[in-house]
mmCIF file of C-alpha atoms in Angstrom:
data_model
loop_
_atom_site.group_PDB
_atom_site.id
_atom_site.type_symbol
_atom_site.label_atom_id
_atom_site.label_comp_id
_atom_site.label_asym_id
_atom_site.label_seq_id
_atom_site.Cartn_x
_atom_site.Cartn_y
_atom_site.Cartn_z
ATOM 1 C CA UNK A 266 -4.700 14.454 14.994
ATOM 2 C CA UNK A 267 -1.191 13.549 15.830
ATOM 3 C CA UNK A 268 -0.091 12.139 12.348
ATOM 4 C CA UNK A 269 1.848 12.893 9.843
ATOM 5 C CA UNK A 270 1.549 11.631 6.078
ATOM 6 C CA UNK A 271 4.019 11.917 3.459
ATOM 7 C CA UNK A 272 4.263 10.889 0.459
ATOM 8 C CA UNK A 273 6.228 10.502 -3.273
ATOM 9 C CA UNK A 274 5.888 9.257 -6.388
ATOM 10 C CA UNK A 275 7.313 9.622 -10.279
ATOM 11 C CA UNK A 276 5.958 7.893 -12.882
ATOM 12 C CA UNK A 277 8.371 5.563 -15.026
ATOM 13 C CA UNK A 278 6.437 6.879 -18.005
ATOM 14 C CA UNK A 279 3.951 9.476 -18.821
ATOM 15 C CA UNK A 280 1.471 7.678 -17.076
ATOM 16 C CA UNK A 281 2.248 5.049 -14.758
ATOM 17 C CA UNK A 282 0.904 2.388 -12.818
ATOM 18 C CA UNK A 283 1.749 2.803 -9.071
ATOM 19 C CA UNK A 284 -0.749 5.085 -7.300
ATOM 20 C CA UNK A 285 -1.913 6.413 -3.697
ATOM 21 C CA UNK A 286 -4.585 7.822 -2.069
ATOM 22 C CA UNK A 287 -6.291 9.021 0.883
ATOM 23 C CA UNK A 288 -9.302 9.724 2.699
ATOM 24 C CA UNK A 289 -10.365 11.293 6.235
ATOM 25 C CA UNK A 290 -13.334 10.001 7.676
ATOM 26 C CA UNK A 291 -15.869 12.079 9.664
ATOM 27 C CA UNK A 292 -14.659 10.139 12.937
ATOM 28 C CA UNK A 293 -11.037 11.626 12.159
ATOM 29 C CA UNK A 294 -9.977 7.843 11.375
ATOM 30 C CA UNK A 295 -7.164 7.966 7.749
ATOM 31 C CA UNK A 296 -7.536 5.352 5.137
ATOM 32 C CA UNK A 297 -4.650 5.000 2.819
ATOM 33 C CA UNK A 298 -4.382 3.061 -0.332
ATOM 34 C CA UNK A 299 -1.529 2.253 -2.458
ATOM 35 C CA UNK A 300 -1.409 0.632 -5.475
ATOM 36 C CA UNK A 301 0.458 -0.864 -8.318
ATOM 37 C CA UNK A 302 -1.069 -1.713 -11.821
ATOM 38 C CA UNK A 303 0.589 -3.888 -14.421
ATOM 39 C CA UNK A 304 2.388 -2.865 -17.122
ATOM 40 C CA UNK A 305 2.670 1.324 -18.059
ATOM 41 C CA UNK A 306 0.397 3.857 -20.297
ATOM 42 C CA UNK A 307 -3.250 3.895 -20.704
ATOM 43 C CA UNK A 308 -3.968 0.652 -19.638
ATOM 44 C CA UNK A 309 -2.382 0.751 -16.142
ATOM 45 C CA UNK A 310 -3.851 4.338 -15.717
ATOM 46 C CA UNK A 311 -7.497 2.711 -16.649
ATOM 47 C CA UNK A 312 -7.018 0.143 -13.870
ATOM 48 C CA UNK A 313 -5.665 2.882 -11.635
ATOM 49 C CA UNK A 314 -8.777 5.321 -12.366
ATOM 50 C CA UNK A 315 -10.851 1.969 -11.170
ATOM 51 C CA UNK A 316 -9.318 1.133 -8.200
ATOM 52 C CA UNK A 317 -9.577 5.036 -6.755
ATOM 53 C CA UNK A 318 -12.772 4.972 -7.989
ATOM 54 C CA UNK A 319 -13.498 2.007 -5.944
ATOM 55 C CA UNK A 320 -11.255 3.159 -3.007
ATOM 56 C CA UNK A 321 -13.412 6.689 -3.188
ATOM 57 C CA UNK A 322 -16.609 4.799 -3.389
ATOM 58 C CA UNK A 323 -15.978 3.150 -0.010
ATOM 59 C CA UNK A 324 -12.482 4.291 2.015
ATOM 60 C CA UNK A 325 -13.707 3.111 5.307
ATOM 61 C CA UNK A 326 -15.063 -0.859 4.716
ATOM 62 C CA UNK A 327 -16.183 -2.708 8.213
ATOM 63 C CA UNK A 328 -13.559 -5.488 6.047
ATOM 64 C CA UNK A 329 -10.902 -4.457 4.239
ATOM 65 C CA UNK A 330 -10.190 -8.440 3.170
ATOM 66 C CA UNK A 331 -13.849 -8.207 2.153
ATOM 67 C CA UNK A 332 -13.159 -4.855 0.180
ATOM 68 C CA UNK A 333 -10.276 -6.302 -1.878
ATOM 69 C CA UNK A 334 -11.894 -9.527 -2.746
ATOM 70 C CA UNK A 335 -14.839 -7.405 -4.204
ATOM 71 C CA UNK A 336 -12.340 -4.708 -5.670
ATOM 72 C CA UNK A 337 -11.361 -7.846 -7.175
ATOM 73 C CA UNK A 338 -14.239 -9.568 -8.739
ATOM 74 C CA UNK A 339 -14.851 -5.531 -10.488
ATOM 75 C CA UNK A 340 -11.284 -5.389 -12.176
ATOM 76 C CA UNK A 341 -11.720 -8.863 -13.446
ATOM 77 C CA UNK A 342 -15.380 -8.320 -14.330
ATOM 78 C CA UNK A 343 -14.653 -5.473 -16.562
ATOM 79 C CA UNK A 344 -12.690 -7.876 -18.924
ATOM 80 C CA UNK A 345 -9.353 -5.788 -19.246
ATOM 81 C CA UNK A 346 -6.978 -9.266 -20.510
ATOM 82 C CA UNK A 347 -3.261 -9.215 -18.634
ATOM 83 C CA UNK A 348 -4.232 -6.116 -15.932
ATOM 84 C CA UNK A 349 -3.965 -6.784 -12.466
ATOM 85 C CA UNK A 350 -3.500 -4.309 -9.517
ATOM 86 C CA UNK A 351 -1.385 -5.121 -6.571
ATOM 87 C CA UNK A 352 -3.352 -2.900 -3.350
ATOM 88 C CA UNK A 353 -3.019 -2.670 0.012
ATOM 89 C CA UNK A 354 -5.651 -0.673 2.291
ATOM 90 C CA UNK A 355 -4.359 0.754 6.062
ATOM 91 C CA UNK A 356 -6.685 2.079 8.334
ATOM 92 C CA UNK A 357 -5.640 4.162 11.211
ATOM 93 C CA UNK A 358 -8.273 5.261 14.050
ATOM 94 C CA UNK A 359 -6.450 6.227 17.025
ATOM 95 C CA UNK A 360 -3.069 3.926 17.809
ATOM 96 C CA UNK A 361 -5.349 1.043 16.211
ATOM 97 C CA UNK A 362 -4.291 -0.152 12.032
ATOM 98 C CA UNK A 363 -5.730 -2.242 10.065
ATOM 99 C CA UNK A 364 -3.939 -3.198 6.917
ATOM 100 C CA UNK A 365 -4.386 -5.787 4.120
ATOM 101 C CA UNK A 366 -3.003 -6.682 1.291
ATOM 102 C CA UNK A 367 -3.344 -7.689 -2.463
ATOM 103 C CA UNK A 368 0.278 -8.236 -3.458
ATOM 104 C CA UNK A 369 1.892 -5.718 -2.392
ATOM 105 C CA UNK A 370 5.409 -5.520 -0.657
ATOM 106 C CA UNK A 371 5.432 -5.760 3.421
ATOM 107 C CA UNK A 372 4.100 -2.267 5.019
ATOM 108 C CA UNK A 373 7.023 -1.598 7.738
ATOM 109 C CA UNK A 374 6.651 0.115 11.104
ATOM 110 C CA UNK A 375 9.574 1.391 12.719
ATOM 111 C CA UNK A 376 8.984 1.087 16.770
ATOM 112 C CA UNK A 377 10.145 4.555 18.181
ATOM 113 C CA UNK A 378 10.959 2.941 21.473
ATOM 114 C CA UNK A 379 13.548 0.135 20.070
ATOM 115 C CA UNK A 380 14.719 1.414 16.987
ATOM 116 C CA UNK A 381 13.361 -1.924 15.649
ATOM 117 C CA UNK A 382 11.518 -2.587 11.879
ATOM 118 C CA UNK A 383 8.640 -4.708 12.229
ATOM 119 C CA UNK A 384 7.341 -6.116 9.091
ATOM 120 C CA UNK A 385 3.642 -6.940 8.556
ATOM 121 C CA UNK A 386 3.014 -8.921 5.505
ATOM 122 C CA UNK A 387 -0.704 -10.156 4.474
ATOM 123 C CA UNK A 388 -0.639 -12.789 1.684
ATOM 124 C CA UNK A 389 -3.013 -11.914 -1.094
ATOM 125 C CA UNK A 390 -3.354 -12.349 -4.637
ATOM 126 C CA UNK A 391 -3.433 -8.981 -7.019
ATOM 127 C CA UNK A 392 -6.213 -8.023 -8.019
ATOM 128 C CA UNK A 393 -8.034 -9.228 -11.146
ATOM 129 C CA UNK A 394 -6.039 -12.108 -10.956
ATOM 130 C CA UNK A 395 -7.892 -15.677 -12.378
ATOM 131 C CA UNK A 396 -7.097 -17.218 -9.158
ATOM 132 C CA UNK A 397 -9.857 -16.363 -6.676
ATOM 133 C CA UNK A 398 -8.085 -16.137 -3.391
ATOM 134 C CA UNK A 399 -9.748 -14.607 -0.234
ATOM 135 C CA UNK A 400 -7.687 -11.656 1.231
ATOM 136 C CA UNK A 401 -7.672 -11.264 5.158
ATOM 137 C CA UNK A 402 -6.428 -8.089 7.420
ATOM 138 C CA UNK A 403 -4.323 -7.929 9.983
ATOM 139 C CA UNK A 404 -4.362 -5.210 12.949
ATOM 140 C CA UNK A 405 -1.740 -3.693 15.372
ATOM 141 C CA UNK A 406 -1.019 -0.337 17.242
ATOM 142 C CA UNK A 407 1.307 2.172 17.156
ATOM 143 C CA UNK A 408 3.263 3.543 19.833
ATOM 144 C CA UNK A 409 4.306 7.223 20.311
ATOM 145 C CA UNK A 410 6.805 8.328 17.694
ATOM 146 C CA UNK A 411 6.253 4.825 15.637
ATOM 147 C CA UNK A 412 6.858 5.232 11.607
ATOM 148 C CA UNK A 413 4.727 3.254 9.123
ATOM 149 C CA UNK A 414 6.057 3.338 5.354
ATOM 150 C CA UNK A 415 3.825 1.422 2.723
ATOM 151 C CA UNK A 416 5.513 1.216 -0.685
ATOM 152 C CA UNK A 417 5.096 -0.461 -4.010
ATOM 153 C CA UNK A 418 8.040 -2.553 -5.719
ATOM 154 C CA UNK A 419 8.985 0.907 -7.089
ATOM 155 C CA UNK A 420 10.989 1.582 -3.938
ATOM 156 C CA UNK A 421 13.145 -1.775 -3.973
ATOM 157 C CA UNK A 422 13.893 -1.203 -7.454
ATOM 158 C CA UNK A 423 15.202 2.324 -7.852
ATOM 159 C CA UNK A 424 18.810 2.914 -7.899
ATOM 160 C CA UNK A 425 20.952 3.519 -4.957
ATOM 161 C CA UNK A 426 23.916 5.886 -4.845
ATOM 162 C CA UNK A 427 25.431 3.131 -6.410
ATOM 163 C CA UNK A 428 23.162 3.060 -9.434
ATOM 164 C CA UNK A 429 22.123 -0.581 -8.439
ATOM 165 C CA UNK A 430 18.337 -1.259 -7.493
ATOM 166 C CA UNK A 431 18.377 -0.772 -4.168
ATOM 167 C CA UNK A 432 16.634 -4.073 -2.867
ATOM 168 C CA UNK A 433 14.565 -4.440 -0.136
ATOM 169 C CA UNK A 434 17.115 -4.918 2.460
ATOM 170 C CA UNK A 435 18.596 -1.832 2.042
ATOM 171 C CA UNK A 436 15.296 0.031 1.573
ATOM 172 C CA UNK A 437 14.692 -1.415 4.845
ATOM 173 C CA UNK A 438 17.510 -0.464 6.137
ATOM 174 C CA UNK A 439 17.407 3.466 4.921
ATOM 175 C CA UNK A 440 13.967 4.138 6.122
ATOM 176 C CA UNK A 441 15.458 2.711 9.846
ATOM 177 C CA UNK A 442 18.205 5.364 9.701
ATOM 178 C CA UNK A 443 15.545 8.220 7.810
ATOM 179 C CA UNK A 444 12.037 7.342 9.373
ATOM 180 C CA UNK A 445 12.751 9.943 12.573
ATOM 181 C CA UNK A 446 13.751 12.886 10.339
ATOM 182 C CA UNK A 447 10.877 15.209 8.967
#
């Protein structure tokens, strides 16, 4: 109650690695997870089909840090050489998120009553990756009217009107002058 989700995504292939999902739990609390495999084809969808798998096993963990770290351990554990999965889990029950992160870009929140961006980033290694680095959350609130967007490098790196990537300073800066619209 009193959200709204959107969402969009196009493959650079005809299957692709970036991915999203979502879940409402009995308690009316939304978990979102977005995701971005390595590489394109078969072998970024297989890592994709794990990590929903995963995310649809459990979408509501006491830890999300905890969840990723074991998300983790299962991608590397299956033995798939070179594939890694950047994820990041949100949380929202009431004005109350929790996000975390396994290298993926910043989520931003756009604070209805200033205008302002805020940027929450949570250091994290991808997933699967050799290095075994714990992963932590982070939590804040939301105001009335506040935006959140979550995105992979996909955003950044599409063309503007220009037909230059678009960055993440100017993403930033077109979801401040969009995030109010419908």
């Amino acid at each position: 109650p009193g959200l709204e989700v959107a969402a969009f995504a196009t493959t650079a292939t005809e299957v692709g690695g970036d991915t999203w999902d979502w879940a409402v739990g009995p308690d009316g609390a939304l978990a979102l997870v977005i995701g971005d495999a390595t590489g394109h084809g078969v072998r970024a969808g297989t890592v994709v089909s794990v990590m929903k798998g995963l995310f649809r096993g459990d979408p509501f963990p006491k830890d999300l840090g905890a969840f990723l770290d074991r998300a983790g351990r299962v991608l590397r554990d299956l033995g798939l050489p070179r594939l890694h999965m950047a994820l990041a889990v949100l949380v929202v029950r009431g004005e109350e998120i929790t996000f975390a992160s396994a290298g993926m870009p910043p989520a931003w929140i756009l604070r209805a009553a200033t205008g302002e961006v805020d940027e929450v980033l949570v250091p994290g290694a991808p997933l699967g990756a050799l290095v075994d680095t714990p992963h932590a959350s982070v939590s804040f609130r939301l105001g009335p009217g506040d935006a959140v967007l979550l995105s992979s490098d996909g955003l950044a790196e599409s063309p503007g009107l220009d037909a230059e990537p678009l960055g993440y300073l100017r993403a930033r800066e077109h979801f401040r002058a969009t995030a109010r619209l419908s």
